[in-house]
């Protein structure tokens, strides 16, 4: 093989691009990794001297960045240069659901992927392997190829060549480093065998051969959407059974354990909760729904769409239960929200169930105090699209007259004074060790604790005198 890979560029320094390239840089010290982004602030944060201020919180990430940054891993906004010098380019940009136009609300918005492909077409030199890392609708590789090939005319024809591969990312946030270090599989889809082998050679630095899977490019794109659809489907399934538990006296934890022991079902992804969040599940299922509709497979589309419907229904029912238990009104009642991230060990709030639930509670007039160990209150404000209640007394009075509820953020857990209810929405470790006896003394009676994540010690809560509502527990 004459062509070899020395220099790698990743377009998109987000939740996937950042950690993925950091881990690769740690494992492949002989290769150079340039991670580029149009977002100047994000790049500045990746380059922050204070490693605790990286734009993404992931356990283990800080240590890897310390070892690799400015050695063989570079973060910059110099996109053209990075493309020019790259032998291989990962496209790892955002692919959210389209908000307007054809396919709005379902299909992926590919404008960032297209912009990246156009930049690659313009600035690449010599032979370049272009790898889809973003999650994309089936046959996007065709679009990328046609954009790249459209530049191959006249003089350019001899100078530039491209090979397009699909290499979807399966990492989950909160465990990204662990998932990247020890993946269940690495999927490489394509037609150019030489390019596929070159990409696999990078992974072989730490991934065993038998975990590297070669497929055709369309199977690789579809396998990624299907994987997320299956995982999300499990959560909607268990949440629907959880609601049945609550009315029949069964306990969802016991049901999960019993069915999970069947090796055909397996025990993972059977935790009932407030509903799945995160940037991927909803978007990828809707993408699949759009694909099915496009090809006239209406029943298939409806089947997958129901997974999203159940999730929305589940998020809605949590706020309703809180109102019902608090005598039908939560107006001006102080409610503590424990956790805003869509899952523990991440600062990501995209599609977090907490957003919908908090909005519903505020609409009902509640005064929320929101705690999360990693989420920034500026992010919460952007998600809720409601300003926090001012600390100043006078301003706060005018705020209250507005008839709707309010929210305020707290960095610490010294927040239970005068509260009517506590709602656990994210399974952060520190919520497991709260002293409920102490908390009970601070709360207005009858006090309520709503645990949507099964994190609290049921016996200790009961002993404290706080009323407990536990997700999927019909026996309480
Ligand atoms: P993200 O929004 O965190 O990051 C994407 C980055 O791309 C942003 O910083 C944005 O500024 C940058 N960008 C967009 N257009 C650009 C351009 N033309 N040039 C340079 N930079 C550009 O998104 P993410 O969570 O990292 O997801 C990226 C892709 O990976 C998506 O397709 C997603 O579905 C997929 N994915 C995400 C996860 C996850 O856990 N977040 C896991 C697997 C796959
Ligand atoms: C998901 C996929 O797991 C990952 O493979 C893909 O690359 C990106 O999308 P992520 O969204 O980061 O990862 O986290 P995940 O652990 O899948 O959790 C998604 C949501 O489901 C979270 O809100 C989580 O709390 C919820 N969940 C997960 C449950 O409610 N119950 C479970 O048993 C598992």
XYZ file of C-alpha atoms and ligand atoms in Angstrom:
554
model
C 0.000 0.000 0.000
C 1.486 3.329 -0.993
C -0.995 5.543 0.817
C -0.653 5.711 4.575
C -2.396 7.698 7.299
C -0.364 10.124 9.402
C -2.582 13.123 9.769
C -6.221 12.988 10.854
C -8.779 15.788 10.899
C -12.091 15.698 12.726
C -14.717 18.249 11.704
C -16.879 18.895 14.777
C -15.508 19.220 18.316
C -18.678 18.132 20.083
C -19.699 15.307 22.416
C -18.518 12.774 19.830
C -15.620 14.525 18.050
C -13.875 15.697 21.239
C -13.795 12.481 23.318
C -13.363 10.180 20.286
C -10.335 11.995 18.933
C -8.867 12.393 22.437
C -9.033 8.627 23.000
C -7.614 7.893 19.529
C -4.777 10.365 20.133
C -3.942 8.606 23.373
C -3.905 5.203 21.697
C -2.075 6.269 18.502
C 0.801 8.492 19.595
C 2.379 8.326 16.107
C -0.619 10.040 14.471
C -1.602 13.714 14.528
C -5.220 14.624 15.314
C -6.613 18.052 14.425
C -10.097 18.640 15.801
C -11.716 21.668 14.187
C -14.970 23.510 14.708
C -16.737 26.672 13.557
C -17.688 27.368 17.172
C -14.842 29.555 18.457
C -15.989 29.452 22.067
C -16.105 25.652 22.090
C -12.564 25.464 20.717
C -11.377 28.025 23.293
C -12.908 25.855 26.014
C -11.170 22.729 24.675
C -7.927 24.730 24.878
C -8.653 26.087 28.363
C -5.605 25.898 30.651
C -7.945 24.907 33.461
C -8.725 21.293 32.557
C -11.824 21.296 34.763
C -13.385 23.812 32.343
C -13.465 21.653 29.205
C -16.761 22.094 27.320
C -17.823 18.517 27.989
C -17.911 16.628 31.240
C -17.074 12.940 30.858
C -15.448 10.807 33.541
C -11.807 10.146 32.511
C -11.747 12.726 29.702
C -9.760 15.374 31.584
C -6.888 12.944 32.251
C -6.649 11.963 28.571
C -6.704 15.579 27.407
C -3.884 16.356 29.857
C -1.763 13.640 28.248
C -2.486 14.438 24.595
C -3.427 18.090 24.077
C -0.836 20.051 22.103
C 1.222 16.864 21.760
C -0.598 14.901 19.065
C -4.085 16.338 19.654
C -4.914 19.893 18.598
C -8.156 21.867 18.823
C -8.557 24.785 16.450
C -10.803 26.813 14.166
C -8.300 26.563 11.279
C -10.561 24.271 9.286
C -8.984 24.823 5.866
C -5.450 24.004 7.035
C -6.590 20.922 8.927
C -8.446 19.609 5.859
C -5.519 20.372 3.573
C -3.041 18.373 5.624
C -5.382 15.446 6.399
C -5.089 11.925 5.013
C -8.316 10.956 6.744
C -11.216 13.186 7.787
C -13.938 12.263 10.267
C -17.157 14.219 9.770
C -18.588 14.466 13.269
C -20.964 17.391 13.034
C -24.480 17.706 14.443
C -27.411 16.147 12.539
C -30.521 17.339 14.411
C -34.098 16.828 13.300
C -35.180 19.312 10.623
C -37.393 22.057 12.000
C -38.824 23.322 8.732
C -39.244 22.432 5.082
C -39.560 18.961 3.591
C -39.393 16.255 6.265
C -39.670 18.814 9.107
C -39.998 17.189 12.542
C -38.655 13.840 11.329
C -35.812 13.782 8.840
C -32.260 14.831 9.740
C -31.068 18.284 8.899
C -27.982 17.589 6.821
C -26.915 21.187 6.267
C -23.879 20.867 8.545
C -22.824 17.601 6.882
C -23.215 19.155 3.453
C -21.227 22.249 4.492
C -18.450 19.991 5.806
C -18.391 17.945 2.593
C -18.163 21.137 0.536
C -15.230 22.349 2.637
C -13.492 19.004 2.225
C -14.139 19.093 -1.534
C -12.615 22.556 -1.739
C -9.556 22.258 0.472
C -8.474 18.614 0.449
C -5.250 17.765 -1.354
C -4.147 14.427 -2.821
C -6.007 11.330 -1.672
C -8.352 11.706 1.303
C -10.434 9.131 3.120
C -13.674 10.784 4.291
C -15.401 9.011 7.170
C -18.998 9.556 8.299
C -18.849 9.592 12.096
C -22.112 11.502 12.518
C -25.299 9.432 12.621
C -26.859 9.797 9.198
C -29.885 8.690 7.188
C -29.264 5.688 4.967
C -27.611 6.638 1.659
C -26.060 9.902 2.906
C -22.687 8.581 1.754
C -24.075 8.963 -1.765
C -24.705 12.691 -1.121
C -21.223 13.182 0.311
C -19.656 11.312 -2.598
C -21.508 13.374 -5.168
C -20.426 16.651 -3.491
C -16.813 15.489 -3.339
C -16.822 14.203 -6.906
C -18.363 17.394 -8.259
C -15.025 19.098 -7.631
C -13.130 16.471 -9.594
C -13.102 18.124 -12.963
C -10.431 19.542 -15.226
C -7.106 20.122 -13.492
C -8.331 18.797 -10.143
C -9.062 15.379 -11.570
C -5.502 14.174 -11.205
C -4.809 15.934 -7.935
C -7.725 14.962 -5.670
C -9.249 11.590 -4.959
C -11.705 10.589 -2.233
C -12.887 7.441 -0.609
C -16.041 7.627 1.543
C -16.586 5.274 4.504
C -19.189 4.973 7.236
C -17.931 4.448 10.794
C -20.806 5.278 13.161
C -20.104 5.996 16.810
C -21.829 3.930 19.517
C -20.516 5.687 22.637
C -23.026 6.696 25.308
C -22.524 9.927 27.219
C -21.362 9.557 30.790
C -19.457 6.398 29.852
C -17.889 7.702 26.616
C -14.260 6.982 27.527
C -15.047 3.485 28.765
C -17.152 2.806 25.628
C -14.422 4.091 23.296
C -11.695 2.178 25.085
C -13.587 -1.078 25.106
C -16.239 -0.979 22.372
C -18.671 -3.870 21.806
C -17.811 -3.464 18.127
C -16.330 -0.998 15.658
C -18.385 -0.826 12.490
C -16.759 0.102 9.187
C -18.939 0.298 6.106
C -17.679 0.920 2.605
C -16.669 -0.423 -0.767
C -13.018 0.611 -0.915
C -11.320 -2.329 0.836
C -7.960 -0.578 1.077
C -9.491 2.459 2.822
C -11.459 0.177 5.154
C -8.284 -1.671 6.129
C -6.437 1.598 6.733
C -9.200 2.837 9.043
C -9.323 -0.502 10.846
C -5.542 -0.296 11.366
C -6.072 2.795 13.549
C -8.584 0.948 15.750
C -6.363 -2.136 15.911
C -4.036 -0.133 18.156
C -6.405 -1.006 21.007
C -9.463 -2.892 19.675
C -9.222 -6.692 19.130
C -9.626 -7.863 15.504
C -12.793 -9.827 16.219
C -14.582 -6.665 17.316
C -13.984 -4.860 14.032
C -16.838 -5.450 11.658
C -16.864 -4.725 7.914
C -20.192 -4.213 6.121
C -21.472 -2.473 3.046
C -21.952 1.245 3.520
C -25.791 1.222 3.665
C -25.857 -1.554 6.278
C -23.463 0.454 8.412
C -25.615 3.603 8.219
C -28.812 1.627 8.944
C -27.245 -0.428 11.761
C -26.546 2.758 13.705
C -30.151 4.005 13.443
C -31.454 0.528 14.263
C -29.222 0.157 17.288
C -30.555 3.374 18.813
C -34.132 2.507 17.856
C -33.876 -0.896 19.601
C -32.372 0.636 22.751
C -35.029 3.368 22.932
C -37.736 0.792 22.284
C -36.623 -1.150 25.375
C -36.982 1.972 27.507
C -40.452 2.772 26.180
C -41.423 -0.860 26.741
C -40.244 -0.925 30.344
C -41.794 2.485 31.080
C -45.142 1.312 29.747
C -44.968 -1.753 32.027
C -43.940 0.532 34.896
C -47.271 2.350 34.623
C -49.061 -1.015 34.757
C -47.065 -1.885 37.902
C -48.237 1.289 39.608
C -51.912 0.396 39.173
C -51.674 -3.326 39.839
C -49.409 -3.518 42.880
C -46.445 -5.009 40.992
C -42.910 -3.563 41.278
C -41.044 -2.692 38.078
C -37.639 -3.498 39.605
C -38.816 -7.039 40.335
C -40.372 -7.381 36.886
C -37.147 -6.095 35.226
C -35.009 -8.520 37.197
C -37.307 -11.430 36.375
C -37.433 -10.784 32.625
C -33.769 -9.720 32.393
C -32.620 -13.135 33.603
C -33.954 -14.597 30.371
C -30.739 -14.606 28.343
C -32.735 -13.893 25.197
C -33.931 -10.602 26.713
C -30.862 -9.667 28.772
C -30.704 -7.425 31.823
C -29.370 -4.162 30.399
C -31.495 -1.135 29.513
C -34.440 -2.218 31.634
C -34.407 0.651 34.138
C -37.703 2.457 34.257
C -37.336 6.229 34.494
C -38.813 9.613 33.561
C -38.358 8.828 29.850
C -35.340 8.712 27.583
C -33.543 11.938 26.789
C -30.284 12.731 25.035
C -29.589 14.064 21.584
C -29.806 10.714 19.785
C -32.741 8.425 20.526
C -35.671 10.620 19.491
C -33.864 12.087 16.502
C -32.680 8.713 15.203
C -36.064 7.004 15.583
C -37.771 9.899 13.792
C -35.171 9.512 11.088
C -36.115 5.854 10.738
C -39.808 6.805 10.681
C -39.123 9.283 7.880
C -37.193 6.687 5.935
C -40.029 4.158 6.274
C -42.620 6.750 5.209
C -40.478 7.797 2.265
C -40.437 4.220 1.018
C -44.186 3.789 1.587
C -43.811 1.529 4.641
C -46.583 3.198 6.692
C -47.020 0.377 9.249
C -43.278 0.270 9.907
C -43.264 4.038 10.389
C -46.188 3.874 12.842
C -44.542 1.075 14.837
C -41.394 3.104 15.508
C -43.210 6.396 16.006
C -45.091 4.840 18.923
C -41.776 4.457 20.812
C -41.473 8.256 20.798
C -45.161 8.768 21.684
C -44.908 6.560 24.766
C -41.822 8.473 25.848
C -43.609 11.839 25.644
C -46.611 10.393 27.458
C -44.335 9.070 30.200
C -42.652 12.459 30.688
C -46.067 14.171 30.893
C -47.483 11.742 33.425
C -44.763 12.489 36.000
C -45.797 16.157 36.406
C -49.469 15.110 36.603
C -48.715 12.653 39.415
C -46.907 15.377 41.397
C -49.885 17.760 41.110
C -52.352 15.018 42.056
C -50.420 13.963 45.181
C -50.063 17.584 46.332
C -53.858 17.970 46.627
C -54.402 19.050 43.031
C -52.453 22.304 43.261
C -48.784 23.189 43.354
C -49.280 26.937 42.977
C -46.569 28.760 44.983
C -45.384 25.479 46.477
C -41.631 25.041 46.694
C -40.524 21.911 44.851
C -36.920 20.701 44.758
C -35.693 19.241 41.464
C -32.737 16.902 41.887
C -30.964 16.558 38.544
C -31.431 18.266 35.189
C -29.001 16.337 32.932
C -30.600 13.644 30.734
C -28.635 11.008 32.633
C -25.927 10.948 35.315
C -22.237 11.716 34.653
C -22.823 14.202 31.860
C -23.503 17.942 31.661
C -25.635 17.383 28.554
C -29.308 18.394 28.827
C -30.401 17.826 25.239
C -33.930 16.328 25.207
C -33.675 15.770 28.974
C -36.996 14.714 30.480
C -36.312 17.326 33.174
C -37.007 20.089 30.642
C -40.597 19.012 29.932
C -41.329 18.066 33.534
C -40.003 21.370 34.956
C -41.902 23.387 32.346
C -45.156 21.601 33.238
C -44.599 22.203 36.966
C -43.808 25.891 36.414
C -46.937 26.233 34.301
C -48.897 24.818 37.245
C -47.455 27.615 39.429
C -44.709 25.763 41.339
C -41.579 27.481 42.627
C -38.758 25.172 41.614
C -35.270 25.018 43.045
C -33.179 23.089 40.542
C -29.958 21.332 41.539
C -27.530 19.535 39.243
C -23.840 18.917 40.007
C -22.652 19.477 36.418
C -25.250 21.435 34.469
C -24.734 25.178 34.157
C -27.786 27.382 35.064
C -27.317 29.293 31.797
C -28.026 26.041 29.999
C -31.139 25.460 32.136
C -32.412 28.945 31.240
C -31.847 28.231 27.543
C -33.696 24.912 27.843
C -36.668 26.199 29.835
C -36.791 29.473 27.911
C -37.758 31.117 31.231
C -35.556 33.490 33.229
C -34.670 32.362 36.766
C -36.446 34.072 39.656
C -34.366 37.069 40.784
C -32.704 36.815 44.195
C -33.491 40.456 44.977
C -36.652 40.629 47.165
C -38.490 43.458 45.388
C -37.888 42.121 41.899
C -38.906 38.720 43.139
C -42.303 40.046 44.385
C -43.163 41.467 40.955
C -42.079 38.164 39.477
C -44.489 36.283 41.731
C -47.425 38.495 40.742
C -47.050 37.156 37.240
C -49.292 34.215 38.279
C -47.099 31.489 36.825
C -44.415 29.611 38.734
C -40.695 30.190 38.812
C -37.331 28.468 39.010
C -34.013 29.157 40.629
C -30.749 27.212 40.520
C -28.746 25.995 43.506
C -25.160 24.741 43.460
C -25.530 23.028 46.812
C -28.051 20.808 48.508
C -28.894 23.218 51.305
C -32.286 23.810 49.707
C -34.926 21.750 51.464
C -36.191 24.425 53.894
C -39.933 25.024 53.441
C -40.269 22.664 50.497
C -43.418 20.636 49.851
C -41.901 18.067 47.536
C -38.668 16.698 46.077
C -38.429 15.216 42.607
C -35.415 13.070 41.622
C -34.975 13.304 37.837
C -31.319 12.282 37.309
C -29.585 9.356 38.997
C -26.548 11.291 40.335
C -24.602 9.307 42.927
C -24.835 12.069 45.542
C -28.640 11.806 45.690
C -28.255 8.276 47.026
C -26.633 9.516 50.220
C -29.031 12.283 51.265
C -29.914 12.218 54.981
C -33.711 11.938 54.710
C -34.242 12.295 58.474
C -32.562 15.690 58.345
C -34.450 16.687 55.161
C -37.821 15.641 56.647
C -37.410 18.160 59.478
C -36.982 20.981 56.963
C -40.008 20.191 54.791
C -43.650 21.324 54.949
C -45.915 18.423 56.004
C -47.202 16.274 54.448
C -43.878 16.122 52.612
C -43.467 14.178 49.354
C -40.504 12.589 47.592
C -40.996 11.484 43.969
C -38.178 9.208 42.848
C -38.287 8.638 39.073
C -34.844 6.952 39.041
C -35.060 4.395 41.851
C -32.043 5.887 43.630
C -33.280 6.505 47.177
C -33.174 4.034 50.022
C -36.869 3.228 50.424
C -36.622 2.110 54.061
C -34.758 5.255 55.175
C -37.230 7.546 53.396
C -40.193 5.741 54.930
C -38.629 5.976 58.401
C -38.125 9.717 57.959
C -41.867 10.249 57.594
C -41.642 11.645 54.059
C -44.305 10.214 51.722
C -42.636 8.316 48.893
C -43.754 7.837 45.296
C -41.385 5.473 43.534
C -41.576 4.913 39.785
C -43.241 1.630 38.880
C -44.047 0.680 42.475
C -47.674 -0.190 43.002
C -47.072 -1.560 46.466
C -46.112 1.639 48.301
P -22.455 18.383 18.945
O -23.528 19.349 18.589
O -22.019 18.253 20.351
O -21.146 18.714 18.082
C -21.151 18.977 16.725
C -20.137 20.087 16.453
O -19.997 20.252 15.045
C -20.553 21.465 17.000
O -19.585 21.927 17.913
C -20.650 22.357 15.733
O -20.236 23.676 15.944
C -19.710 21.630 14.777
N -19.961 21.937 13.356
C -21.131 21.948 12.683
N -20.921 22.246 11.391
C -19.591 22.415 11.229
C -18.759 22.738 10.110
N -19.264 22.899 8.899
N -17.436 22.851 10.315
C -16.896 22.676 11.552
N -17.631 22.365 12.646
C -18.968 22.241 12.481
O -22.948 16.971 18.370
P -22.487 15.519 18.900
O -23.305 15.142 20.076
O -21.014 15.458 18.960
O -23.009 14.617 17.699
C -22.357 14.613 16.451
C -22.912 13.473 15.625
O -22.629 12.220 16.265
C -24.421 13.508 15.436
O -24.730 13.027 14.165
C -24.928 12.537 16.487
O -26.157 11.956 16.129
C -23.829 11.499 16.502
N -23.685 10.766 17.770
C -23.792 11.420 18.960
C -23.600 10.723 20.151
C -23.716 11.403 21.488
O -23.733 10.703 22.491
N -23.789 12.712 21.563
C -23.259 9.371 20.113
C -23.136 8.742 18.876
C -23.335 9.459 17.714
C -27.304 6.517 23.264
C -26.805 5.104 22.923
O -26.789 4.322 24.120
C -25.423 5.154 22.309
O -25.018 3.855 21.892
C -25.449 6.075 21.092
O -24.175 6.171 20.515
C -25.944 7.462 21.495
O -27.247 7.344 22.107
P -26.840 8.243 25.230
O -28.065 8.912 24.708
O -25.615 9.047 25.430
O -26.434 7.028 24.265
O -27.165 7.546 26.644
P -27.983 6.222 27.054
O -27.242 5.570 28.149
O -28.345 5.389 25.909
O -29.305 6.837 27.691
C -30.285 7.490 26.914
C -31.487 7.820 27.784
O -32.169 6.644 28.189
C -31.123 8.551 29.086
O -32.073 9.551 29.343
C -31.187 7.463 30.140
O -31.459 7.946 31.428
C -32.338 6.623 29.601
N -32.294 5.225 30.072
C -31.256 4.414 29.734
C -33.351 4.737 30.840
O -34.306 5.459 31.145
N -33.302 3.419 31.242
C -32.286 2.576 30.920
O -32.334 1.408 31.325
C -31.219 3.100 30.149
